[in-house]
XYZ file of C-alpha atoms in Angstrom:
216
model
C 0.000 0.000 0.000
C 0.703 3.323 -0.678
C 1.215 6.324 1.582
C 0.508 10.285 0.844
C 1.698 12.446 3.798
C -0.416 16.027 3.277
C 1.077 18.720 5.134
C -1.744 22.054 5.585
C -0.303 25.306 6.677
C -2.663 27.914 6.051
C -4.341 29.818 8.802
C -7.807 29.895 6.745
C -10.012 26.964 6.434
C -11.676 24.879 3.963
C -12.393 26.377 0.683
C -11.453 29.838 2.216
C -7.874 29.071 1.855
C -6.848 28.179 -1.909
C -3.806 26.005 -0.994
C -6.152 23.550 1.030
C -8.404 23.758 -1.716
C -5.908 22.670 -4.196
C -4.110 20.231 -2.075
C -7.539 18.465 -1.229
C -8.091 18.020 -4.949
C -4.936 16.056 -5.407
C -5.269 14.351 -2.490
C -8.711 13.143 -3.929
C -7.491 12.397 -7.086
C -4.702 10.329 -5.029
C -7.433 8.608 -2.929
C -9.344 7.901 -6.279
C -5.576 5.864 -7.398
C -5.399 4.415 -4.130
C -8.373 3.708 -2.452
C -6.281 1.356 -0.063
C -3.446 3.489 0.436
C -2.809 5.195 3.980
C -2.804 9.105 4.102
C -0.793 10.885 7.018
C -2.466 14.456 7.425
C -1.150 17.265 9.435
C -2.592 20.481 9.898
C -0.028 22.556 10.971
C -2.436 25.677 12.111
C -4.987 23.500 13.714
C -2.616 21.034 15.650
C 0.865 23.036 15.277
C 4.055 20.906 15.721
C 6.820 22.465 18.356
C 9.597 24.783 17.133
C 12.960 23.778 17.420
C 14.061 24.246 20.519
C 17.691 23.956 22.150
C 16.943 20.491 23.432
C 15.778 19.072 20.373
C 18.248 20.620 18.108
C 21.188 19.402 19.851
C 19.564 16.199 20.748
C 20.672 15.469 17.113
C 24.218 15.826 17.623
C 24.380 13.744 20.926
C 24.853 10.507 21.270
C 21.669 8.272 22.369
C 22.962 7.523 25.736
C 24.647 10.949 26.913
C 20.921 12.808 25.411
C 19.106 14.278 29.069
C 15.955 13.478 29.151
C 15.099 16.715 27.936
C 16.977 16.036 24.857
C 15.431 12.537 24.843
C 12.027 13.813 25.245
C 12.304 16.874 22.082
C 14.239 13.945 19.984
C 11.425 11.651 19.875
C 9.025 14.280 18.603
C 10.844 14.678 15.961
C 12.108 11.355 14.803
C 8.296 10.893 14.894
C 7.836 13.897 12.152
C 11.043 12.016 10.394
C 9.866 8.742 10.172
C 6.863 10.270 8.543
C 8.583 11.782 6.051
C 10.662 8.703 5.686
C 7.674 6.379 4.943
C 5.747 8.627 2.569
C 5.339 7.330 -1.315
C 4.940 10.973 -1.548
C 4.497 14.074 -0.071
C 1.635 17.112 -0.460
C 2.446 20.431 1.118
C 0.205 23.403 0.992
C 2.687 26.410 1.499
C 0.827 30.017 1.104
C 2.429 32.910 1.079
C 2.491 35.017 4.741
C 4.291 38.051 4.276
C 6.543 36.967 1.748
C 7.653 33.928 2.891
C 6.045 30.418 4.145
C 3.895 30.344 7.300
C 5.859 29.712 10.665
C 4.270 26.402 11.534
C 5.358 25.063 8.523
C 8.906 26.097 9.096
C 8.717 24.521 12.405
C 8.229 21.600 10.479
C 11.054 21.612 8.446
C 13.241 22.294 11.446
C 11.852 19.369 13.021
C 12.724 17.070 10.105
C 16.015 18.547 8.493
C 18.374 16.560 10.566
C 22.256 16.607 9.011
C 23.509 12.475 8.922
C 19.781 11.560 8.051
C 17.917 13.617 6.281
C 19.807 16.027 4.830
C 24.018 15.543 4.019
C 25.625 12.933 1.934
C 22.741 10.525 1.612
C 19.280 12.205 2.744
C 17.020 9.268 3.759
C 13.860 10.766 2.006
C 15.874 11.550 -1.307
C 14.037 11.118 -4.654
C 10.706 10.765 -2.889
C 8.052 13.049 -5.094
C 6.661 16.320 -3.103
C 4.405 18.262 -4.787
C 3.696 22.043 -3.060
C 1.042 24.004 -3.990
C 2.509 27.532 -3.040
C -0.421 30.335 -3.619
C -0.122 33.565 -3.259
C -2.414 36.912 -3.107
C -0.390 38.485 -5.579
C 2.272 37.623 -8.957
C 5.956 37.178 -7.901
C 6.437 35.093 -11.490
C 9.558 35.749 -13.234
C 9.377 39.663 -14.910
C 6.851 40.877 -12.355
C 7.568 44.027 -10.368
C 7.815 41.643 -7.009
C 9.845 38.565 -8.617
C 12.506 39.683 -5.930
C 9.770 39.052 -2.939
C 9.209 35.751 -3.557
C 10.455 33.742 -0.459
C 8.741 30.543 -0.868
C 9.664 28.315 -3.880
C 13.354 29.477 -3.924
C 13.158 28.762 0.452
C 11.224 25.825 -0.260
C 13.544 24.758 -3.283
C 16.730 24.775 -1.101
C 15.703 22.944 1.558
C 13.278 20.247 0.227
C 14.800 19.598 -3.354
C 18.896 21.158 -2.622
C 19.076 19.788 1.102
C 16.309 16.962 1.894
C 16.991 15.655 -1.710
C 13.081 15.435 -2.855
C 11.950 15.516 -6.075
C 9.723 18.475 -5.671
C 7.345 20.111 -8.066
C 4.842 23.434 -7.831
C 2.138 24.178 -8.058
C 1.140 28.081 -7.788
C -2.308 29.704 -7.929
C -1.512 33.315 -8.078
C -3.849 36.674 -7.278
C -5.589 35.046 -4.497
C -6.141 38.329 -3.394
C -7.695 39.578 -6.299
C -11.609 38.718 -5.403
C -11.369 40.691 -1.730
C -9.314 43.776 -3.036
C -11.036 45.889 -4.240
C -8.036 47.253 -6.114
C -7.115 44.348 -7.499
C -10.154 43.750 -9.416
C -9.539 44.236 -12.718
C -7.046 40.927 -12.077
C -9.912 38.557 -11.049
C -10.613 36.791 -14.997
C -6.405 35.911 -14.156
C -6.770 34.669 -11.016
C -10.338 32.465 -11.934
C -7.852 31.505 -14.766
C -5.076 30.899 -12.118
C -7.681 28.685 -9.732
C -8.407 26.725 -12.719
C -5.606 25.970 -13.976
C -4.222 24.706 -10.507
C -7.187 22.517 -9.599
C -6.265 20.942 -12.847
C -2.511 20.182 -12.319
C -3.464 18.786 -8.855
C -5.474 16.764 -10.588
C -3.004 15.730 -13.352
C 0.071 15.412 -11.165
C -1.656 13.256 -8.972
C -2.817 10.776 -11.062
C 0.816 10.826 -13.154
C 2.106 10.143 -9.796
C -0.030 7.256 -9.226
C 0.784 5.363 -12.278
C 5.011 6.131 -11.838
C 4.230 4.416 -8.488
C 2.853 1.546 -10.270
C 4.906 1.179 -12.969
């Protein structure tokens, strides 16, 4: 059997948040492949997981039996996050855009789980394992847009997940989110509909091509 870890991030709910939106159709699309498969879902704004602390980050560099039980305790949350990771067929991430960058819960995550000599250095333990991150965003930051140099999410989210954790990562971006509550930005709603659409469709497609490399 198969197993999808979804990661949610965004502070909104339901359909008011377009990255759950988008990551719940490819996660039904994935459910639709793999009706026996397991899914692992964390909401990281409903049930947030624990920044790094001192404890836990230098649990990591301590040997088992010298950790305190400080260290002990921290370490086992996150080898719990790891082994997550770990035993995903593939991993779903909905990453908005807060103030430029990705929402602090879900960099609390990826604290938790980047751990040099496992995850991330010579031979990451997750490497080549798909992630797919749907990354929206209430505005453009695309390539030739006045706030291309803004955009703090796929390039952060590119480093760590793809340069460092060794995933084979893909976007997905619906753009202009924005657009139908601003007033002045609604002359740029027909490109955000066209935005929404063409992200529910990806989800969609990427799932399903996902499914069938799995089964090949």
């Amino acid at each position: 059997m198969t197993t999808l870890l979804h990661i949610d991030s965004s502070v909104l709910p339901g359909e008011a948040s377009s990255s759950r939106s988008v990551a719940d159709a490819f996660r039904r699309a994935w459910e639709e492949q793999h009706p026996e498969g397991t899914v692992i879902h964390r909401d990281l704004a409903a049930d947030p997981v624990p920044h790094i602390t001192a404890a836990a980050w230098s649990a990591g560099f301590t040997a088992p039996s010298e950790r305190t039980p400080e260290q002990a305790a921290a370490f086992a949350g996150r080898v719990k996050l790891i082994e997550e990771l770990e035993r995903a067929d593939v991993v779903l991430i909905g990453a908005p855009m807060h103030n430029y960058s990705i929402p602090s819960t879900l960099k609390a995550w990826v604290d938790n789980v980047f751990l040099l000599g496992r995850t991330a250095g010579e031979t990451p333990s997750a490497k080549g394992t798909p992630v797919v991150v749907v990354a929206s965003r209430g505005g453009s930051y695309a390539p030739g847009t006045p706030r291309e140099g803004f955009e703090f999410v796929q390039n952060y989210l590119g480093a760590v997940l793809q340069g460092a954790l060794g995933l084979d990562l893909e976007f997905i971006v619906p753009e202009l989110t924005m657009a139908p509550r601003n007033p002045a930005m609604s002359e740029l709603i027909p490109l955000y509909e066209a935005s929404r659409e063409r992200a529910f469709m990806d989800a969609t497609a990427k799932a399903k091509a996902l499914a069938e490399r799995l089964a090949a």
